[in-house]
mmCIF file of C-alpha atoms in Angstrom:
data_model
loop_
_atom_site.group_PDB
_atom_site.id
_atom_site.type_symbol
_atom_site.label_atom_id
_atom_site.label_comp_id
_atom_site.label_asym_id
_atom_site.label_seq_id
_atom_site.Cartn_x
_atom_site.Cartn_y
_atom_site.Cartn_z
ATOM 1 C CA UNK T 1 -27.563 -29.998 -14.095
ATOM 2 C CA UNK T 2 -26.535 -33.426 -13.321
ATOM 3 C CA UNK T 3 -23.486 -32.621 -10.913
ATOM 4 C CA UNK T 4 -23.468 -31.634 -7.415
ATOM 5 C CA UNK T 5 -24.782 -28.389 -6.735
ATOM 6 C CA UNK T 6 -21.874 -26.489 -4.691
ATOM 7 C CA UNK T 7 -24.788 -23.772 -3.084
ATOM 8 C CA UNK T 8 -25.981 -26.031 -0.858
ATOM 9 C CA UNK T 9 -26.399 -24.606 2.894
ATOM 10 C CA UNK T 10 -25.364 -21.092 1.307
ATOM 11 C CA UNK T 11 -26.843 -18.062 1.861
ATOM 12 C CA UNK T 12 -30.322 -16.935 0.136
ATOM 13 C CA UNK T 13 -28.197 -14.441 -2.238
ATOM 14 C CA UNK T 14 -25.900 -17.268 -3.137
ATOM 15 C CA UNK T 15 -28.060 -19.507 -4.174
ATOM 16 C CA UNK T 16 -27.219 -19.676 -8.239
ATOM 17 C CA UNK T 17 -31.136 -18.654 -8.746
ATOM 18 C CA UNK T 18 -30.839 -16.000 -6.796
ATOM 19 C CA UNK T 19 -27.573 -14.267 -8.163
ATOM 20 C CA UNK T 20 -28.801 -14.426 -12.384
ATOM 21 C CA UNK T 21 -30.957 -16.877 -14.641
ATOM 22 C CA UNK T 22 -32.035 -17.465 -17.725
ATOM 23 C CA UNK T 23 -35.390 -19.468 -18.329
ATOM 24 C CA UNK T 24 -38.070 -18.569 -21.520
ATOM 25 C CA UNK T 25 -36.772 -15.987 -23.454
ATOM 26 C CA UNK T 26 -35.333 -13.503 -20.119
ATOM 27 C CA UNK T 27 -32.693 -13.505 -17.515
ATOM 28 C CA UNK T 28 -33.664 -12.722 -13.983
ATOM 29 C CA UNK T 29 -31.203 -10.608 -11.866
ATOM 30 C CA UNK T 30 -31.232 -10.297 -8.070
ATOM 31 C CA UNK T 31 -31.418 -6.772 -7.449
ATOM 32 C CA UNK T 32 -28.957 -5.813 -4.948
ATOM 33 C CA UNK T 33 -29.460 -2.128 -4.963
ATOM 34 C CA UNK T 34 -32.382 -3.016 -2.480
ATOM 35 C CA UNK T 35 -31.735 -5.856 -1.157
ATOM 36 C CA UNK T 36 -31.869 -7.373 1.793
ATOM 37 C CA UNK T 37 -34.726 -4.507 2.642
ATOM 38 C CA UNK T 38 -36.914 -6.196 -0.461
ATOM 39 C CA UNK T 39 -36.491 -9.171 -2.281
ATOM 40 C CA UNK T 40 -37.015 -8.186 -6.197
ATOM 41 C CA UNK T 41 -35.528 -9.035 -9.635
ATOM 42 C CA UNK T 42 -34.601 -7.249 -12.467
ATOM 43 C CA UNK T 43 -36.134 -9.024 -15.804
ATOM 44 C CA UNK T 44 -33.924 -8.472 -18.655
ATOM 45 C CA UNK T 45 -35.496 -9.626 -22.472
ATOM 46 C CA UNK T 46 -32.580 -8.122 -24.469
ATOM 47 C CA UNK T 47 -28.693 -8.575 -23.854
ATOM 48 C CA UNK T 48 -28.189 -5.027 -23.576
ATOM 49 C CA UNK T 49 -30.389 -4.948 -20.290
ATOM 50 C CA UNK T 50 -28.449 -7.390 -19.139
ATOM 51 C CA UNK T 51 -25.361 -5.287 -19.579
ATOM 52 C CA UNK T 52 -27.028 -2.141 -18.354
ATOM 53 C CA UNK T 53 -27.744 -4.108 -14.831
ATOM 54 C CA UNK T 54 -24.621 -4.924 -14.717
ATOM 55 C CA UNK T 55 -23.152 -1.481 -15.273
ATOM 56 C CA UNK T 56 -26.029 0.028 -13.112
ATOM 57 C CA UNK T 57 -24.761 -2.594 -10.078
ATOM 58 C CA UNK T 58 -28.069 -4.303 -10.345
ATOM 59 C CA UNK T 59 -25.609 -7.112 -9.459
ATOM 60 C CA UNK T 60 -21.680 -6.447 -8.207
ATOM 61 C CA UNK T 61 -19.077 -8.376 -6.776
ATOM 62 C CA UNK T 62 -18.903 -11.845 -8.685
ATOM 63 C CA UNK T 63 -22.727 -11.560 -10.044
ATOM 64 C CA UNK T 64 -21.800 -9.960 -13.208
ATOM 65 C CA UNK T 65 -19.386 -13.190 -14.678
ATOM 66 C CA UNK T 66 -23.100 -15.256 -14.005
ATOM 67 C CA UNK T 67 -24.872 -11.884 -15.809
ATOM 68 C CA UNK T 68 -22.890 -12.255 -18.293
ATOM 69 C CA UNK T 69 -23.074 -16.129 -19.097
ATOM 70 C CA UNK T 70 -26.775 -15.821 -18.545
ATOM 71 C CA UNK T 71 -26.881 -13.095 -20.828
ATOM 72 C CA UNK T 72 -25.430 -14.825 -23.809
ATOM 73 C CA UNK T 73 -27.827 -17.346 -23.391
ATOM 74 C CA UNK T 74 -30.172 -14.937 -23.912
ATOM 75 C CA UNK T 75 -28.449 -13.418 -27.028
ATOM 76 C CA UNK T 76 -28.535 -16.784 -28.635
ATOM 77 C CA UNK T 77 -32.529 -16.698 -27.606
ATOM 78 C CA UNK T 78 -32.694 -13.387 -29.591
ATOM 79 C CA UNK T 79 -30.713 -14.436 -32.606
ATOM 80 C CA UNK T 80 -32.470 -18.232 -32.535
ATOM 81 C CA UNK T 81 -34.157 -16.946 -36.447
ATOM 82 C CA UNK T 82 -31.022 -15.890 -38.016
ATOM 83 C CA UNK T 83 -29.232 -18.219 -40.387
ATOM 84 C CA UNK T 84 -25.974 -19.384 -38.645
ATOM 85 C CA UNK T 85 -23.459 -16.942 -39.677
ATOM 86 C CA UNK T 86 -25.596 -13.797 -38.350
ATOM 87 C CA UNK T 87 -26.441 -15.275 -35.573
ATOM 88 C CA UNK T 88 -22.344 -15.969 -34.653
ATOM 89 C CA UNK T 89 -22.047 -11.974 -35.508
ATOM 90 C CA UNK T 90 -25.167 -10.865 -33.204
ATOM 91 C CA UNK T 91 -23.359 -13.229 -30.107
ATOM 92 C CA UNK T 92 -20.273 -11.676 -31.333
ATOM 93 C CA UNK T 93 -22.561 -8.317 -30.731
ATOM 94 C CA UNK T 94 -23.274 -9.652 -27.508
ATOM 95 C CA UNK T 95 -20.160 -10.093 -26.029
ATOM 96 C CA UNK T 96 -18.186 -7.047 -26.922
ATOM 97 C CA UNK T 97 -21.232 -5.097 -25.298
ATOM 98 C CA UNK T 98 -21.950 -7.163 -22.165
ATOM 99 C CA UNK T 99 -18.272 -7.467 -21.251
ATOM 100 C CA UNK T 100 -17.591 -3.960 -21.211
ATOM 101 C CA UNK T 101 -20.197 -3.382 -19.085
ATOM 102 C CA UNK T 102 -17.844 -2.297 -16.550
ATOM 103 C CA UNK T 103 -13.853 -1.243 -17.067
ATOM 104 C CA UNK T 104 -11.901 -2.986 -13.743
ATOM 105 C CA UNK T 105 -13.120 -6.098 -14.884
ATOM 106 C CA UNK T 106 -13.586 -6.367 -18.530
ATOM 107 C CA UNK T 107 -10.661 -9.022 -18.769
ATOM 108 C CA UNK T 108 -12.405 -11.133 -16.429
ATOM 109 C CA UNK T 109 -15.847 -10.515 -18.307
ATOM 110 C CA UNK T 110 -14.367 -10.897 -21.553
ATOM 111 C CA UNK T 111 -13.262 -14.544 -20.577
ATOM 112 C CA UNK T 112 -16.730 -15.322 -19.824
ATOM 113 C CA UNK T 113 -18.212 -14.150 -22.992
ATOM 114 C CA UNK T 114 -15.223 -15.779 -25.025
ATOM 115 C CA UNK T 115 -16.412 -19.151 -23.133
ATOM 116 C CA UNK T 116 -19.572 -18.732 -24.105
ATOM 117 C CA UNK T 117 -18.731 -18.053 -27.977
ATOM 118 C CA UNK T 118 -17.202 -21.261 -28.025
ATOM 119 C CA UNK T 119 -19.914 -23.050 -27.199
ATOM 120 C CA UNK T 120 -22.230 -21.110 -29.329
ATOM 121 C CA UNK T 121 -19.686 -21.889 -32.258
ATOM 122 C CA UNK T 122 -20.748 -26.218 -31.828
ATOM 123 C CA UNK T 123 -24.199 -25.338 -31.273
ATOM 124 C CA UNK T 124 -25.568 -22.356 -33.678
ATOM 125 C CA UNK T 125 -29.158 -23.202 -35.037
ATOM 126 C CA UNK T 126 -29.868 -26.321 -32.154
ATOM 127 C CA UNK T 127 -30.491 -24.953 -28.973
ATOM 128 C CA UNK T 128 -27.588 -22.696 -28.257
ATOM 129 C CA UNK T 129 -29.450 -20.650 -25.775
ATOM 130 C CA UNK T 130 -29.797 -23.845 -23.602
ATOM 131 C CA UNK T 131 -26.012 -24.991 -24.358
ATOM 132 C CA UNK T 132 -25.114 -21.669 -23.247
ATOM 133 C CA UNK T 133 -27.199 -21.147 -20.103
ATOM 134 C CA UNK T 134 -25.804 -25.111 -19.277
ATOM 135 C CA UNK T 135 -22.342 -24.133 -19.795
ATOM 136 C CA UNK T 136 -22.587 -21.085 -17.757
ATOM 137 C CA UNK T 137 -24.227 -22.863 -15.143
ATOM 138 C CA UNK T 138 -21.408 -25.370 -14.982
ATOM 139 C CA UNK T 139 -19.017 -22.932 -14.951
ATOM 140 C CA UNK T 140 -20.319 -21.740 -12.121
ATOM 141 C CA UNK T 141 -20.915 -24.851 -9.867
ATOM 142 C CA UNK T 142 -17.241 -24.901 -10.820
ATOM 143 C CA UNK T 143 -16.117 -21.755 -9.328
ATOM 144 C CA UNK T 144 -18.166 -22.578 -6.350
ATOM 145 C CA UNK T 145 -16.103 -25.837 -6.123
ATOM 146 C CA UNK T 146 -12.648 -23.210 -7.130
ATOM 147 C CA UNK T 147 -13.599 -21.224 -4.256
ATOM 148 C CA UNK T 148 -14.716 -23.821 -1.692
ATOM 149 C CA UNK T 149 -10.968 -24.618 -1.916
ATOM 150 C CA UNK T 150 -9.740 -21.464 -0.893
ATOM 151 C CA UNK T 151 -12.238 -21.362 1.523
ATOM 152 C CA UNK T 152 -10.340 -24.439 2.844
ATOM 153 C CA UNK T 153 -7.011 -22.733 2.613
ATOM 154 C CA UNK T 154 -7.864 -19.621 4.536
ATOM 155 C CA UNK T 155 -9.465 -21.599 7.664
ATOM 156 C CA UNK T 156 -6.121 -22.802 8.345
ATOM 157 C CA UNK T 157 -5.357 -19.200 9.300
ATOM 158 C CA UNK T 158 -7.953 -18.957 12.009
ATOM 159 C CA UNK T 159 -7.804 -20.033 15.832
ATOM 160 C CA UNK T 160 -11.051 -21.963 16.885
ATOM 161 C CA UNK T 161 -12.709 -18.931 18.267
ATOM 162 C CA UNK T 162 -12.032 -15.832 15.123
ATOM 163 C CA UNK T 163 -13.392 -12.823 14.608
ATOM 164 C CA UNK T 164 -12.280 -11.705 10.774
ATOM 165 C CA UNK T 165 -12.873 -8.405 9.866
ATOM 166 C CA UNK T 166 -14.041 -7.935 5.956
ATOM 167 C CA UNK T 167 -14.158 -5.490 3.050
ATOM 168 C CA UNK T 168 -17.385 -5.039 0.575
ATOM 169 C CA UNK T 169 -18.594 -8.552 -0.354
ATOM 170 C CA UNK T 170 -16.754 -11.459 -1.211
ATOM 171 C CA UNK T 171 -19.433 -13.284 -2.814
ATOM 172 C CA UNK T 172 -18.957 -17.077 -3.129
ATOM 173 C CA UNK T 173 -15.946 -16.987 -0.806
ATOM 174 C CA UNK T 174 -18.317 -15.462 2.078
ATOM 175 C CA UNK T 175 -19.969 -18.368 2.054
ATOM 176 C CA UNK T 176 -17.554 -20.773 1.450
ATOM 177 C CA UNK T 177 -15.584 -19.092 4.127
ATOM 178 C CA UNK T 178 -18.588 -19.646 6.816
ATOM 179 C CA UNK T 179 -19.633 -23.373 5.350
ATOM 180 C CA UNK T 180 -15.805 -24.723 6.164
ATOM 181 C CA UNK T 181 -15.329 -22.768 9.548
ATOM 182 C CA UNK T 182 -18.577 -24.435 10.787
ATOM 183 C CA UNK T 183 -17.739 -27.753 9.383
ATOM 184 C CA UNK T 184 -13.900 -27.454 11.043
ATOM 185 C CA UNK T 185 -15.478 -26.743 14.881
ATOM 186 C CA UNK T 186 -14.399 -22.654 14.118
ATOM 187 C CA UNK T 187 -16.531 -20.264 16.427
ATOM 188 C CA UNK T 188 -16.801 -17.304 13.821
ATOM 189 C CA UNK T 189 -17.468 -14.096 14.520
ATOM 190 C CA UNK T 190 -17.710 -11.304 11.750
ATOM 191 C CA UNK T 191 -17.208 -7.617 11.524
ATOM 192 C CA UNK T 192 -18.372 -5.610 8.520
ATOM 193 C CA UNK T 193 -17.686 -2.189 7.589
ATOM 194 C CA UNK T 194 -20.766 -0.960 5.494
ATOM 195 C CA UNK T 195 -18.908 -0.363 2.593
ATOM 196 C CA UNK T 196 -20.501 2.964 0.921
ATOM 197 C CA UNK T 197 -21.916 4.104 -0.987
ATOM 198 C CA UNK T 198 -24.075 0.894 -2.013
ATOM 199 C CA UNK T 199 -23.551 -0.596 1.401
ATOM 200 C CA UNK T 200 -22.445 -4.030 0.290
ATOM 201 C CA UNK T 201 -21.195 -4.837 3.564
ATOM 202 C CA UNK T 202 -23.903 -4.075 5.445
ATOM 203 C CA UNK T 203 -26.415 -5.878 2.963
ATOM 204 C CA UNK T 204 -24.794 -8.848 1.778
ATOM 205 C CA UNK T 205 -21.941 -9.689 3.823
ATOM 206 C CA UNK T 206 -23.780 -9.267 6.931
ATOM 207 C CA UNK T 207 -27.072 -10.080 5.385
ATOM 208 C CA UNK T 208 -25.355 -13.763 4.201
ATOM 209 C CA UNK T 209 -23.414 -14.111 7.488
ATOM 210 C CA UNK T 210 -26.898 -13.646 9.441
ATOM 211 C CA UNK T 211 -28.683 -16.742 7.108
ATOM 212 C CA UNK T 212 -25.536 -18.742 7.768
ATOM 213 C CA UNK T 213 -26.305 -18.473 11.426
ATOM 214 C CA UNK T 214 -22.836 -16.506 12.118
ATOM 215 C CA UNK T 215 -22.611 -13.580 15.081
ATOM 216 C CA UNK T 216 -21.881 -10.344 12.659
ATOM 217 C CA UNK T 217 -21.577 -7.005 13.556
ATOM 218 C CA UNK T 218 -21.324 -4.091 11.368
ATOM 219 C CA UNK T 219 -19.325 -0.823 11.673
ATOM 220 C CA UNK T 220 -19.326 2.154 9.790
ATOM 221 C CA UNK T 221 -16.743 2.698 7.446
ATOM 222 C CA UNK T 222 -14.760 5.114 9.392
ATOM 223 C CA UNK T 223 -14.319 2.842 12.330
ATOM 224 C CA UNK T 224 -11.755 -0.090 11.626
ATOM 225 C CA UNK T 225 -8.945 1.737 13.239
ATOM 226 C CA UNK T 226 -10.875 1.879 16.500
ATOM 227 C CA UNK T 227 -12.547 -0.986 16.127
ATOM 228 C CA UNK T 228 -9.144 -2.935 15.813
ATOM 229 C CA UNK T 229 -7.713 -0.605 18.870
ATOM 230 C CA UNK T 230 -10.069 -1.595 21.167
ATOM 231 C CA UNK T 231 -11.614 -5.086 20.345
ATOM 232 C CA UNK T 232 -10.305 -8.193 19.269
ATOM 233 C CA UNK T 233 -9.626 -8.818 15.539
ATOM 234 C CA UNK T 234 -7.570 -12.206 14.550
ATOM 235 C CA UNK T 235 -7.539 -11.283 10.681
ATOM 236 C CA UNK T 236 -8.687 -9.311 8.096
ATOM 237 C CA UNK T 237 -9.985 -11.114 4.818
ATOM 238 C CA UNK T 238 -11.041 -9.237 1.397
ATOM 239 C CA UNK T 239 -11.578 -10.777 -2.037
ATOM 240 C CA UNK T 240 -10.198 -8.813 -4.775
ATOM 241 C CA UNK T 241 -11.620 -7.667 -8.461
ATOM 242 C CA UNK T 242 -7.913 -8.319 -9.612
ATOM 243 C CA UNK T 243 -5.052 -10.053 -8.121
ATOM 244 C CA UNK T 244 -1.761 -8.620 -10.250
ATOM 245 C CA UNK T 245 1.321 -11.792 -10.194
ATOM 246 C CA UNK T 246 3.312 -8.536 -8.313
ATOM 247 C CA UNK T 247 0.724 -9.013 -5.236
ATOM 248 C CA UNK T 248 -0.869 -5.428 -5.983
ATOM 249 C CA UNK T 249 -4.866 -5.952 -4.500
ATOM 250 C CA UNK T 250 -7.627 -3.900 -7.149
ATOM 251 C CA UNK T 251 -10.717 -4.439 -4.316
ATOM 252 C CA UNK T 252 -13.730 -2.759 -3.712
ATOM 253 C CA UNK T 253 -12.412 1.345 -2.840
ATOM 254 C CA UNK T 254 -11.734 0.892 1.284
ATOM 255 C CA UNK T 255 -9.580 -1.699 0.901
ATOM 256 C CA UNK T 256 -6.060 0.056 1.198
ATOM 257 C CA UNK T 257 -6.932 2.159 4.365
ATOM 258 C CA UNK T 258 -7.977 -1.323 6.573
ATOM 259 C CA UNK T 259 -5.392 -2.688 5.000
ATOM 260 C CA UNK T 260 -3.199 0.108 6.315
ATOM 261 C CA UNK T 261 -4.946 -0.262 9.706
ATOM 262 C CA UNK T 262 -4.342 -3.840 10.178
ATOM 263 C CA UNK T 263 -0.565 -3.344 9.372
ATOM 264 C CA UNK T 264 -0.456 -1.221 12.324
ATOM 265 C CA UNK T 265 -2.116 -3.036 14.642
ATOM 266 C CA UNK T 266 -0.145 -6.458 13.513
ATOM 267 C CA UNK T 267 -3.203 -7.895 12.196
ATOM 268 C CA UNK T 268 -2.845 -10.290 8.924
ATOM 269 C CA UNK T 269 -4.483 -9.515 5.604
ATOM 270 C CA UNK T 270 -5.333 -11.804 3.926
ATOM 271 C CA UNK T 271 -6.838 -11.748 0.110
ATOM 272 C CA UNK T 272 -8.664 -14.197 -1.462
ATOM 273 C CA UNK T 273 -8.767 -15.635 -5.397
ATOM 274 C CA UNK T 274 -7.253 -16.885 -8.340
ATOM 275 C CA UNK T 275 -4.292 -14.517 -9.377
ATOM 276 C CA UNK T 276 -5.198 -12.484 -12.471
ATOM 277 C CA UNK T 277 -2.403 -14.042 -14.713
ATOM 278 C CA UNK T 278 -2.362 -11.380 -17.405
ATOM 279 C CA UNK T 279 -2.360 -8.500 -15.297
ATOM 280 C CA UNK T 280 1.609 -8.064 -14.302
ATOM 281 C CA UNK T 281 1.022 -5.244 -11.624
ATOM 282 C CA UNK T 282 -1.358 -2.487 -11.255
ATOM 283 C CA UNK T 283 -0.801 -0.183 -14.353
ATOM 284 C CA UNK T 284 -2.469 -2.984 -16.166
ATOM 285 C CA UNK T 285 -5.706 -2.572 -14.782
ATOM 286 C CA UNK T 286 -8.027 0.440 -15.496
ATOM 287 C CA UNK T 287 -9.662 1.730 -12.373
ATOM 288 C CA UNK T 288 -13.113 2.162 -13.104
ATOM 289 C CA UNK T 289 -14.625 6.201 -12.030
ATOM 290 C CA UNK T 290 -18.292 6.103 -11.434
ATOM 291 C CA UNK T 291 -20.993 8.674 -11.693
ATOM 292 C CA UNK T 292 -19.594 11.135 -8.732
ATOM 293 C CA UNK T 293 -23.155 11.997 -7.813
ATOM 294 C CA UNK T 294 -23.363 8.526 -6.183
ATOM 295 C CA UNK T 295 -21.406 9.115 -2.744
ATOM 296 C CA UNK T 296 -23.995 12.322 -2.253
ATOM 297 C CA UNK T 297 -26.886 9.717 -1.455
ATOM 298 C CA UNK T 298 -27.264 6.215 0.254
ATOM 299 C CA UNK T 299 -30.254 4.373 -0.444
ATOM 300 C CA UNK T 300 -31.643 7.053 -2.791
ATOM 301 C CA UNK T 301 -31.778 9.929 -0.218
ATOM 302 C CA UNK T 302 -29.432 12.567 -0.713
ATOM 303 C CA UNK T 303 -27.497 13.908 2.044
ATOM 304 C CA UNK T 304 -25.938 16.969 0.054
ATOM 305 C CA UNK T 305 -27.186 20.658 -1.132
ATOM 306 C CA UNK T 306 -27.239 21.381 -4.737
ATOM 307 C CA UNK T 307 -23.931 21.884 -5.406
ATOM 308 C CA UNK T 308 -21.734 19.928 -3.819
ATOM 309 C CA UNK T 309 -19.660 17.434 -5.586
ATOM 310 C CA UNK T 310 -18.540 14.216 -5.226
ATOM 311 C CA UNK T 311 -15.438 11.671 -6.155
ATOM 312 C CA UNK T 312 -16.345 7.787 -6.424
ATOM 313 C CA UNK T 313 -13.460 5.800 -7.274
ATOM 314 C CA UNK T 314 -14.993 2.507 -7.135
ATOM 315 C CA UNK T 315 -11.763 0.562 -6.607
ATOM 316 C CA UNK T 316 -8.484 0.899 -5.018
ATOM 317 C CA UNK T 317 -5.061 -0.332 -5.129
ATOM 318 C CA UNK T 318 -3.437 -2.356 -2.047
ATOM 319 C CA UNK T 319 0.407 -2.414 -2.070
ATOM 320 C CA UNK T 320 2.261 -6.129 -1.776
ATOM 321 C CA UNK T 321 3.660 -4.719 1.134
ATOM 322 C CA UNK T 322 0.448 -4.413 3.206
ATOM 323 C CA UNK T 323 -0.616 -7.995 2.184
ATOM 324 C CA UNK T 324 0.210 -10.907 4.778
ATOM 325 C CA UNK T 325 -0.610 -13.977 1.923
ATOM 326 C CA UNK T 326 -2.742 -14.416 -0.889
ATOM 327 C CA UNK T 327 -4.849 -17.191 -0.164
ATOM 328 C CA UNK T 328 -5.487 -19.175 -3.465
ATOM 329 C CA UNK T 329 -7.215 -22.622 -4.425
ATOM 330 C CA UNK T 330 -3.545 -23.671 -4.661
ATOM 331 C CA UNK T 331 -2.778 -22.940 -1.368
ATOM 332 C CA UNK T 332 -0.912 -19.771 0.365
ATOM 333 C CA UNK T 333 1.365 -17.570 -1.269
ATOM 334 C CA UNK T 334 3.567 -14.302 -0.108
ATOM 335 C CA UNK T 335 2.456 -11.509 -2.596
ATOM 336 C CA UNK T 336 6.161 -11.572 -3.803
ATOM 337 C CA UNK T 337 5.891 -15.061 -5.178
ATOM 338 C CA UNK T 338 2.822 -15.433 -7.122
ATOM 339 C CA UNK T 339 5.116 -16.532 -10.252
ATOM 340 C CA UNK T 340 4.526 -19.633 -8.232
ATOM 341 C CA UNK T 341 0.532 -20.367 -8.884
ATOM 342 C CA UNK T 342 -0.020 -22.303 -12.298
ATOM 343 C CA UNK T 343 -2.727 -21.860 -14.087
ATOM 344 C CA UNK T 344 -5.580 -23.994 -13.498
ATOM 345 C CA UNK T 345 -6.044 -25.557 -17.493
ATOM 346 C CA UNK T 346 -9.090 -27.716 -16.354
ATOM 347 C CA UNK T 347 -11.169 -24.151 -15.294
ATOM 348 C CA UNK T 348 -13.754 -22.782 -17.290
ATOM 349 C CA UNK T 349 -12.073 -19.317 -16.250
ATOM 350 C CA UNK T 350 -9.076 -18.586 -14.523
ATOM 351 C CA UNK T 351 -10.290 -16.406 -11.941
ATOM 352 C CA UNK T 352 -12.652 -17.074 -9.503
ATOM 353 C CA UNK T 353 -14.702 -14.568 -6.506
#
């Protein structure tokens, strides 16, 4: 890729090899369901493994939109033999499987996959794995670069010595987030609640805040409130798996109770993206259920008897009203006035984690 690589100085997870890549024939998936404790990846020679990891959380947060690109490249790979107009059907195939991988954020999957049909569509029967797995690429160098701007945006809202509290993991804008408070003099401090059941916080937040050199400190989920009684937070920061234009937050389940803290205790919130421009408020969006048997184990040991149930909503819904600003690559906006963000028409997608 002859452009400037956007990853540079980012954490080991962020590193675009290290989230999903295609190369001979398979794509290679960080597995996160392990990870930091061992470093292993999930091989994938067939685009319906690649939607299976996704589904399965092999990769979460903004991994599955570079799954997904990766694993159209690899459906072209597959369907390299067929005369043109089957192989256009089989990445057709391809798509409607891989971005339904998961429900919450099918639109934004789908606009990956449509992205990648396109190019497919100049480039059936020459290389269109490698047109694919380029395009994806750039697309995601470019959300780096979407991101890196918000990253700019939210520093703004920290003094020189911060400690931001987070939800789940961010991704890109973790990163980002870290890169531009060290490069603007900002003596960051993190605090991460582990975020279960899969622990995101704990493993990648705090795992990527650690490789970036930043003091973190995690806390169990139940703690914010007396966390943000008794020690110093300046703001709390979460990404979100949809922004709705009525400033409704779909993030990682958690979300609404710090939110709900850090209104009490007069502490901003802000959220961090591209506003989901088709999703009006948050009846649009289907809030995805998983397998209930989940939140009886962490780390594959169960804590329950036979017996007991479980309930794993894995995302929530955060009022406009608990929202300080929504901090975009277009600058700051109250979650009342999101009709004033413009769609970004030089994007590869218009969203961005």
């Amino acid at each position: 890729m002859n452009i400037k690589r956007m990853d540079e100085g980012l954490a080991r997870m962020l590193q675009y090899e290290n989230v999903a890549w295609y190369e001979k024939g398979c794509v290679k998936i960080l597995d996160r369901r392990i990870y930091p404790i061992e470093v292993k990846f999930v091989t994938c020679h067939h685009y319906t493994e690649v939607a299976q990891a996704i589904s399965d959380m092999v990769t979460q947060s903004a991994g599955p939109y570079t799954a997904a690109g990766m694993g159209m490249a690899l459906a072209a790979y597959e369907a390299r033999l067929l005369n043109e107009k089957d192989q256009y059907q089989f990445l057709l195939n391809a798509a409607e499987c891989i971005s339904s991988a998961r429900p919450t954020t099918k639109d934004r999957l789908k606009q990956v996959v449509t992205g990648c049909l396109s190019v497919a569509k100049d480039n059936l029967g020459k290389n269109c794995d490698q047109a694919i797995f380029q395009y994806t690429l750039q697309a995601m160098n470019n959300r780096y670069a979407r991101i890196d701007r918000v990253a700019c945006e939210l520093i703004k809202k920290m003094p020189k010595d911060a400690r931001v509290m987070t939800q789940c993991f961010g991704e890109t804008i973790i990163g980002m987030m870290i890169r531009q408070a060290q490069k603007n003099g900002i003596n960051l401090k993190m605090v991460c609640p582990e975020t279960r059941p899969f622990l995101q916080g704990a493993r990648f937040t705090a795992s990527c805040a650690k490789d970036m050199g930043v003091d973190v400190t995690v806390i169990t989920d139940n703690m914010p409130a007396f966390y943000m009684a008794h020690e110093k937070v300046d703001l709390f920061t979460s990404a979100a798996d949809v922004i709705c234009m009525d400033g409704s937050i779909i993030n990682k389940v958690g979300t609404l109770q710090i939110a709900i803290c850090a209104k009490y205790f007069n502490i901003p919130y802000y959220c961090t993206g591209i506003p989901d421009l088709n999703h009006p408020d948050a009846k649009s969006v289907d809030i995805e259920f998983r397998d209930p048997e989940e939140t009886l184990s962490a780390h594959h040991i169960k804590h329950t008897l036979e017996g007991v149930k479980g309930y794993y909503p894995a995302f929530d819904i955060t009022p406009p009203s608990l929202v300080s600003e929504i901090i975009t690559d277009q600058g700051a906006f109250l979650p009342d006035a999101l009709d004033g963000y413009k769609a970004d028409q030089t994007n590869f997608y218009n969203f961005a984690v």
